[in-house]
Amino acid sequence: MKTLFKLAGWLAMTGALISCGNNKEMADYRIIPLPREVVATSNGEFVLDNGTKIIYPGDNEMMQRNARFLADYLKEATGADYATESGTDGKGNILLCLGLAAENPEAYQVDVTSDGVTITGASEAGVFYGIQTLRKSVSPVKNSTPVLASVLIKDYPRFSYRGAHFDVSRHFFTVDEAKSYIDMMVLHNMNRLHWHLTDDQGWRLEIKKYPLLTEIGANRKETVIGRNSGEYDGKPYGGFYTQEQAREIVAYAAERYITVIPEIDLPGHMQAALAAYPHLGCTGGPYEVWTQWGVSDNVLCAGNDSVLTFIDDILSEVMDIFPSRYVHVGGDECPKAKWETCPKCQARIKTLGIKGDAKHSKEEYLQSFVINHAENFLNEHGRQIIGWDEILEGGLAPNATVMSWRGEGGGIEAARQKHDVIMTPNTYLYFDYYQTKDTENEPLAIGGYLPIERVYNYEPMPASLTPEEQKFIVGVQANHWSEYIPSYSQLQYMALPRWAALSEIQWTNPDKKDYKDFLSRLPRLINLYALEGYNYATHVFDVKANFVANSAGGTVDVVMNTIDNAPIHYTLDGTEPTAASPVADSILVIKQSCTLNALALRPTGNSRMLTEKIAFSKSTSKPTKANQPVNKQYQYNGVTTLTDGLKGNGNYKTGRWIAFYRNDMDVTIDMQQSIEISSVAFTTCVEKGDWIFDARGFTVEVSDDGDNFTEVASEEYPAMKESDRNGLYEHKLTFTPVQARYVRVLVPSEKSIPQWHGGRGNSGFLFVDEVTIE
C-alpha cells in the first residue's frame, strides 16, 4: 500500500508560512467553525503592531492564562512578541474581560474598532473561544503585521458537548501526543475528550489496587497483520499511563477548557483485564491480551461477586484521577455466549428473578444488572455514566447518557425516554473509515467510506423527534478507533480536515451551514494545520467528479470540479493528462467504454489523479426502475447506480453499491427498443461480519410491453458457509439469444442468516452493483 502522508507539497499551495518583510495582512473573519453573527462596522481598522498589549483582569489566573495563550498564538502566526499585563484599559490594545450577559456560559463577543479589540465572555471559557476566533482570523504569515477591520462578532455554540474520541488501547499514544491531540481539539472549538483507556487489546491506565492490569494487561505478545489475516508480526506491544501522567493530561486539557471523560469499557471488551486477573472471567482462563481485532467472547463474569468489587475499586481510582462529572462505562458489544453456559451467571439470573421476553433475552437483562451496579456506585459518589447505545438492551439505567453509535436509532429511543444523548453514528462520524474511494492508495483502514462532504452534511437533530425530545440531544462526537491507526501521524491524517466539518456540526447553527461556503473557508484553516505541523489529508484538493447515467442520450455525463476552481485536464485513453490535454470546463459526455484520467494542474503542484473505468454494455444509461425498495441507508444515487457504467470495489460504502434489506432486488431495465440479448450479469459485495451476504438466486425475465414477462434463465444459490470468503462475487446467466425491450432482474436476498453467524435468523443485506446486459 502506498501512503499519502505528503505535507510539504501542500504548504506552498495553501499559502502557509509565507515569508514577508513585515507586510500588513488583513484578517479574515470567515473562519471555521463559522460564528453565529459577524457584522462589519464603520469604526475603521486596528493594527496589531509590536506596541499592542494583551490586557486581562489582574485577579483572575484563568484570564491571565488566556492572555498568554493569545500571545503565543500570535507569535506563532506572525513571529512577533505581544506583551501581556493586568489592567482594564484596552485603548490601543486587546482587552480580555468577563461580564457578557448570556445564558450560554461559552458565549463571547469580539468588538474591533480603530481603538482596539475587546473580547468579552460569559465565562473564562467564552473568552477562550473568542481568542480562537481571533487566532483563526489572523493569517499565519511570518514577519507580518495583522490588520483587523472593524467588526462585531457575537457567538455561542449550538451543542454543549463537542467531543472527540481517543482510543489508546489498540494502539498507544504518548503523553506528548495526547497533549497535541488536545491542541488539535482547541483549534476546532471542542470541549470533551472521550479517552478510551481499556479494551481486549490492552489496559492503559495504572490502577494501584490491581497492579497486574498494567504489568500484564498492558502488553500483548504480538499484533495481527492487516484485518485478522491469521498472520502476526511477532513483536511485543505495550504502553500505559501512570496515574500521575493521566492527571497531567487532565490538567493540560482543563487549562484549555476541555473535560476529559475516561472510559472503562465493561462488562465486555475486558480480555486484557482477564489476562491479568483470570478469576474475573466465566471460565477462569487462562487468557491472554488479545492479539487480533474484533470482539472477544471472554467478558466479565456477571455472576461473580468479586467482579462487582473489581468494578467498584476500578471506578474509585478512576474518579480520583478524573474530576469529570461523567464516566463512560462502555456497555457495547458484550457477547453473551459465556453467560449462557456459566453456572454463576445463570445462578445470578435465577436469584434476581430475571426472565427473557420478546424484547430481550435474560442475558441482556443481566447486562443491565451490571451497568446499573456501575451507575449506582458512580451516582453515590456524585458522578453520572455515559454508555454506548447497547446499554438500552435490557432496560436503560435511570440516569444514563446514551452515546448513539449504531446509527441514530439508539439515540432516538433514548431521547424519547428522556435521557441525554450524544450523537456519534458510525455512518457519519467514524473517522477510522476511509476518506476516499481510492483505497488502494490509502493507509489501511477498517473499511467504510466517509468523505468530508458526507460528514459536513450530517444533521444530528433527528426530524422524527418532537421539539421537546430534541432537547435531549446534547452533543456530537466523532470516534477514532485505532486498530488500523498505528501512529500519531496517521491519527492526524484520519482526523484532519474532517474535524473541520465536525466542528461546524458541533458549533454552527444549521441555517448558517453551506458546504460550498465551507470549502471556500477551509484553506485558511489548513494554513494553520501547516503552521502547527499537523499531518492532514489532502483529498479535498483533488478532482471531484459526479457521474450521471443520462438515459435520454444513452451516455454517462461527467461533471468535474475542484475546491479552488483549478483547471482540470483529462484523457480518455488511460494516459496521464498534461497541460496539453483537454480541459473539463463543462459536462463531459461519455458514449463508449474508456478509462477517464483527470488532474487539477496548479503552479504549486498537481492534484492526485482521478481514475475511473467506464464500461458500456447494452444496459448502460438505460432507464432503470426498482420494483422493490432500495434500502434508504444505502441508496446513494438510487437504482440508476446499477446501470451507470461504473463498478464498485470491495468497499460497500463508496456509493457505487446499493443495498436491499428484508426484500429482494427486483429491477426492470428499459432497453428503449427491442434488441437481442443473450446474457445478464451483476456483482455482489459480501462482508459477512457486517451482515452482508451473497445473493440466494438470480432470475432473468423479458418483455415487449413492460407488463407481461417471460422467464429466460434462473438459478438458485446456497446459503453462505462460515468459510466462504468476503469480497466480490460475480454472477452471470447466459441463455439462447432473445429479442426484448424490457429486462427484469430478480435477485433474492438472504432472509435468514445461517446458524453459524452471530446474526443468525435475521435478514442479511444484499449489496449489488452494475447490471451488465449483452
Short mmCIF file of C-alpha atoms in Angstrom, two decimals, residues 428-669:
data_model
loop_
_atom_site.label_atom_id
_atom_site.label_comp_id
_atom_site.label_asym_id
_atom_site.label_seq_id
_atom_site.Cartn_x
_atom_site.Cartn_y
_atom_site.Cartn_z
CA TYR A 428 -21.28 9.86 9.60
CA LEU A 429 -18.78 10.18 12.44
CA TYR A 430 -16.45 7.17 12.50
CA PHE A 431 -13.17 8.65 11.38
CA ASP A 432 -11.42 5.30 11.16
CA TYR A 433 -13.32 4.93 7.86
CA TYR A 434 -11.71 5.71 4.51
CA GLN A 435 -11.90 9.29 3.26
CA THR A 436 -11.71 8.38 -0.43
CA LYS A 437 -12.85 5.69 -2.83
CA ASP A 438 -9.23 5.26 -3.95
CA THR A 439 -8.47 2.88 -1.09
CA GLU A 440 -5.51 1.24 -2.85
CA ASN A 441 -3.51 4.43 -2.36
CA GLU A 442 -4.53 4.94 1.27
CA PRO A 443 -3.18 3.62 4.56
CA LEU A 444 -5.08 0.50 5.58
CA ALA A 445 -8.35 1.37 7.32
CA ILE A 446 -11.18 -0.64 8.84
CA GLY A 447 -13.31 -0.02 5.74
CA GLY A 448 -16.30 2.18 5.08
CA TYR A 449 -16.31 5.44 3.16
CA LEU A 450 -16.77 8.78 4.86
CA PRO A 451 -15.66 11.77 2.77
CA ILE A 452 -15.66 15.23 4.28
CA GLU A 453 -18.82 16.27 2.41
CA ARG A 454 -20.82 13.46 3.98
CA VAL A 455 -19.52 14.45 7.41
CA TYR A 456 -20.41 18.09 6.85
CA ASN A 457 -23.95 17.35 5.75
CA TYR A 458 -24.81 15.38 8.88
CA GLU A 459 -27.67 16.85 10.90
CA PRO A 460 -27.64 15.39 14.42
CA MET A 461 -31.15 16.52 15.39
CA PRO A 462 -33.48 13.74 14.14
CA ALA A 463 -36.60 15.13 12.48
CA SER A 464 -38.57 12.20 13.91
CA LEU A 465 -38.23 13.67 17.41
CA THR A 466 -40.55 16.33 18.75
CA PRO A 467 -39.00 19.71 19.70
CA GLU A 468 -39.25 18.69 23.35
CA GLU A 469 -37.49 15.37 22.66
CA GLN A 470 -34.80 17.10 20.60
CA LYS A 471 -33.67 18.95 23.72
CA PHE A 472 -32.17 15.68 24.94
CA ILE A 473 -29.68 15.67 22.03
CA VAL A 474 -26.92 17.42 23.98
CA GLY A 475 -23.86 16.76 21.87
CA VAL A 476 -21.98 15.36 18.90
CA GLN A 477 -18.74 13.39 18.79
CA ALA A 478 -16.50 11.72 16.20
CA ASN A 479 -14.78 8.44 17.00
CA HIS A 480 -11.26 7.28 16.15
CA TRP A 481 -10.90 3.56 16.77
CA SER A 482 -7.23 2.77 16.43
CA GLU A 483 -7.00 -0.84 15.20
CA TYR A 484 -5.66 0.50 11.89
CA ILE A 485 -4.18 3.74 13.23
CA PRO A 486 -0.75 2.64 14.48
CA SER A 487 0.89 6.08 14.65
CA TYR A 488 0.01 9.57 15.78
CA SER A 489 0.80 10.93 12.32
CA GLN A 490 -1.84 8.62 10.87
CA LEU A 491 -4.30 9.64 13.59
CA GLN A 492 -3.93 13.26 12.49
CA TYR A 493 -4.34 12.20 8.87
CA MET A 494 -7.64 10.47 9.66
CA ALA A 495 -8.91 13.44 11.70
CA LEU A 496 -7.96 16.38 9.51
CA PRO A 497 -9.65 18.07 7.78
CA ARG A 498 -12.75 16.04 8.71
CA TRP A 499 -12.60 17.69 12.14
CA ALA A 500 -13.25 21.00 10.38
CA ALA A 501 -16.57 19.63 9.12
CA LEU A 502 -17.28 18.13 12.54
CA SER A 503 -16.67 21.46 14.28
CA GLU A 504 -19.40 23.14 12.25
CA ILE A 505 -21.84 20.35 13.12
CA GLN A 506 -21.00 20.86 16.78
CA TRP A 507 -20.85 24.65 16.89
CA THR A 508 -22.65 26.30 13.98
CA ASN A 509 -26.41 26.61 13.58
CA PRO A 510 -27.70 24.53 10.62
CA ASP A 511 -29.19 27.57 8.87
CA LYS A 512 -25.65 29.02 8.65
CA LYS A 513 -24.14 25.88 7.13
CA ASP A 514 -23.35 25.67 3.43
CA TYR A 515 -20.86 23.15 2.07
CA LYS A 516 -19.65 25.29 -0.82
CA ASP A 517 -19.04 28.21 1.53
CA PHE A 518 -17.32 25.85 3.99
CA LEU A 519 -14.92 24.75 1.26
CA SER A 520 -14.08 28.37 0.49
CA ARG A 521 -13.13 28.89 4.14
CA LEU A 522 -11.25 25.62 4.59
CA PRO A 523 -7.88 26.60 3.01
CA ARG A 524 -7.35 29.24 5.71
CA LEU A 525 -7.77 26.64 8.42
CA ILE A 526 -5.45 24.30 6.55
CA ASN A 527 -2.86 27.07 6.69
CA LEU A 528 -2.97 26.65 10.46
CA TYR A 529 -2.61 22.87 10.14
CA ALA A 530 0.56 23.54 8.19
CA LEU A 531 1.75 26.08 10.74
CA GLU A 532 1.28 23.56 13.57
CA GLY A 533 2.90 20.76 11.57
CA TYR A 534 -0.23 18.60 11.54
CA ASN A 535 -0.36 15.76 9.03
CA TYR A 536 -3.64 16.39 7.24
CA ALA A 537 -5.30 14.58 4.34
CA THR A 538 -5.40 16.46 1.03
CA HIS A 539 -8.37 14.76 -0.66
CA VAL A 540 -10.34 17.97 -0.50
CA PHE A 541 -7.97 19.41 -3.14
CA ASP A 542 -8.49 16.50 -5.52
CA VAL A 543 -10.72 16.47 -8.57
CA LYS A 544 -14.28 15.67 -7.63
CA ALA A 545 -16.45 14.00 -10.25
CA ASN A 546 -20.17 13.36 -10.46
CA PHE A 547 -21.26 10.63 -12.88
CA VAL A 548 -24.83 10.67 -14.15
CA ALA A 549 -26.46 7.94 -16.22
CA ASN A 550 -28.22 10.00 -18.90
CA SER A 551 -30.99 7.76 -20.17
CA ALA A 552 -32.19 10.35 -22.69
CA GLY A 553 -28.92 10.27 -24.57
CA GLY A 554 -27.64 6.84 -23.56
CA THR A 555 -24.49 8.48 -22.21
CA VAL A 556 -22.62 8.82 -18.95
CA ASP A 557 -22.32 12.53 -18.20
CA VAL A 558 -19.43 13.67 -16.01
CA VAL A 559 -19.17 16.96 -14.15
CA MET A 560 -15.79 17.66 -12.51
CA ASN A 561 -14.71 20.41 -10.14
CA THR A 562 -12.13 21.40 -7.53
CA ILE A 563 -12.24 23.37 -4.30
CA ASP A 564 -10.36 26.29 -5.86
CA ASN A 565 -11.57 26.05 -9.48
CA ALA A 566 -8.14 24.93 -10.66
CA PRO A 567 -8.13 23.83 -14.34
CA ILE A 568 -8.89 20.12 -14.76
CA HIS A 569 -7.17 18.34 -17.63
CA TYR A 570 -8.33 14.89 -18.69
CA THR A 571 -7.74 11.98 -21.04
CA LEU A 572 -10.00 9.08 -22.04
CA ASP A 573 -7.35 6.61 -23.20
CA GLY A 574 -5.77 5.79 -19.84
CA THR A 575 -2.75 8.06 -20.30
CA GLU A 576 -1.75 10.68 -17.74
CA PRO A 577 -3.11 14.15 -18.52
CA THR A 578 -0.75 17.03 -19.21
CA ALA A 579 -1.18 20.75 -19.72
CA ALA A 580 -1.79 19.95 -23.39
CA SER A 581 -4.73 17.64 -22.58
CA PRO A 582 -8.31 18.93 -22.94
CA VAL A 583 -9.78 20.98 -20.09
CA ALA A 584 -13.01 19.78 -18.46
CA ASP A 585 -14.79 23.13 -18.36
CA SER A 586 -18.31 21.77 -18.98
CA ILE A 587 -20.22 18.49 -18.91
CA LEU A 588 -18.08 15.68 -20.30
CA VAL A 589 -20.28 13.30 -22.32
CA ILE A 590 -19.04 9.68 -22.43
CA LYS A 591 -20.51 7.49 -25.16
CA GLN A 592 -18.35 4.38 -25.04
CA SER A 593 -16.08 2.38 -22.74
CA CYS A 594 -12.98 4.25 -21.67
CA THR A 595 -10.59 4.99 -18.82
CA LEU A 596 -11.02 8.55 -17.61
CA ASN A 597 -7.97 10.16 -16.00
CA ALA A 598 -8.18 13.71 -14.64
CA LEU A 599 -5.77 16.05 -12.87
CA ALA A 600 -6.07 19.50 -11.40
CA LEU A 601 -2.96 21.32 -12.60
CA ARG A 602 -1.69 24.01 -10.25
CA PRO A 603 1.53 26.04 -10.36
CA THR A 604 2.36 24.73 -6.88
CA GLY A 605 1.76 21.09 -7.77
CA ASN A 606 -0.77 18.78 -9.34
CA SER A 607 -3.56 17.02 -7.53
CA ARG A 608 -3.68 13.27 -7.25
CA MET A 609 -5.06 11.65 -10.37
CA LEU A 610 -8.72 10.73 -10.60
CA THR A 611 -9.10 7.44 -12.48
CA GLU A 612 -12.41 5.85 -13.41
CA LYS A 613 -13.06 2.96 -15.74
CA ILE A 614 -16.39 3.35 -17.51
CA ALA A 615 -17.63 0.11 -19.07
CA PHE A 616 -20.52 0.30 -21.50
CA SER A 617 -22.90 -2.60 -22.10
CA LYS A 618 -26.36 -2.71 -23.66
CA SER A 619 -27.87 -1.70 -20.29
CA THR A 620 -25.63 1.31 -19.61
CA SER A 621 -27.61 4.51 -19.01
CA LYS A 622 -30.90 2.82 -19.81
CA PRO A 623 -33.97 3.76 -17.72
CA THR A 624 -34.00 1.53 -14.64
CA LYS A 625 -36.91 1.06 -12.23
CA ALA A 626 -36.85 -0.58 -8.78
CA ASN A 627 -39.90 -2.78 -8.27
CA GLN A 628 -38.95 -3.30 -4.63
CA PRO A 629 -37.46 -0.51 -2.49
CA VAL A 630 -33.75 0.18 -2.19
CA ASN A 631 -32.59 0.34 1.44
CA LYS A 632 -32.65 4.03 2.39
CA GLN A 633 -29.42 3.88 4.38
CA TYR A 634 -27.51 2.66 1.33
CA GLN A 635 -29.42 4.04 -1.65
CA TYR A 636 -26.85 6.71 -2.60
CA ASN A 637 -27.74 7.73 -6.20
CA GLY A 638 -30.57 5.23 -6.28
CA VAL A 639 -31.33 2.41 -8.65
CA THR A 640 -29.54 4.09 -11.59
CA THR A 641 -26.32 3.07 -9.79
CA LEU A 642 -26.91 -0.36 -11.34
CA THR A 643 -26.59 0.96 -14.89
CA ASP A 644 -24.16 3.88 -14.70
CA GLY A 645 -21.18 2.10 -16.25
CA LEU A 646 -19.15 2.25 -13.01
CA LYS A 647 -18.21 -0.81 -10.97
CA GLY A 648 -17.73 -0.82 -7.21
CA ASN A 649 -14.67 -2.15 -5.42
CA GLY A 650 -14.55 -4.18 -2.21
CA ASN A 651 -15.73 -1.24 -0.08
CA TYR A 652 -19.53 -1.32 0.01
CA LYS A 653 -19.85 2.24 1.37
CA THR A 654 -18.34 4.10 -1.58
CA GLY A 655 -21.69 4.93 -3.16
CA ARG A 656 -21.05 2.54 -6.02
CA TRP A 657 -23.24 -0.10 -4.40
CA ILE A 658 -26.89 -0.06 -3.45
CA ALA A 659 -28.43 -2.33 -0.83
CA PHE A 660 -31.59 -4.33 -0.35
CA TYR A 661 -32.68 -5.39 3.12
CA ARG A 662 -35.64 -7.57 4.07
CA ASN A 663 -36.67 -7.57 0.43
CA ASP A 664 -35.19 -8.64 -2.90
CA MET A 665 -33.55 -6.80 -5.72
CA ASP A 666 -36.23 -6.60 -8.39
CA VAL A 667 -35.47 -4.15 -11.18
CA THR A 668 -36.72 -3.56 -14.69
CA ILE A 669 -34.44 -2.08 -17.34
#
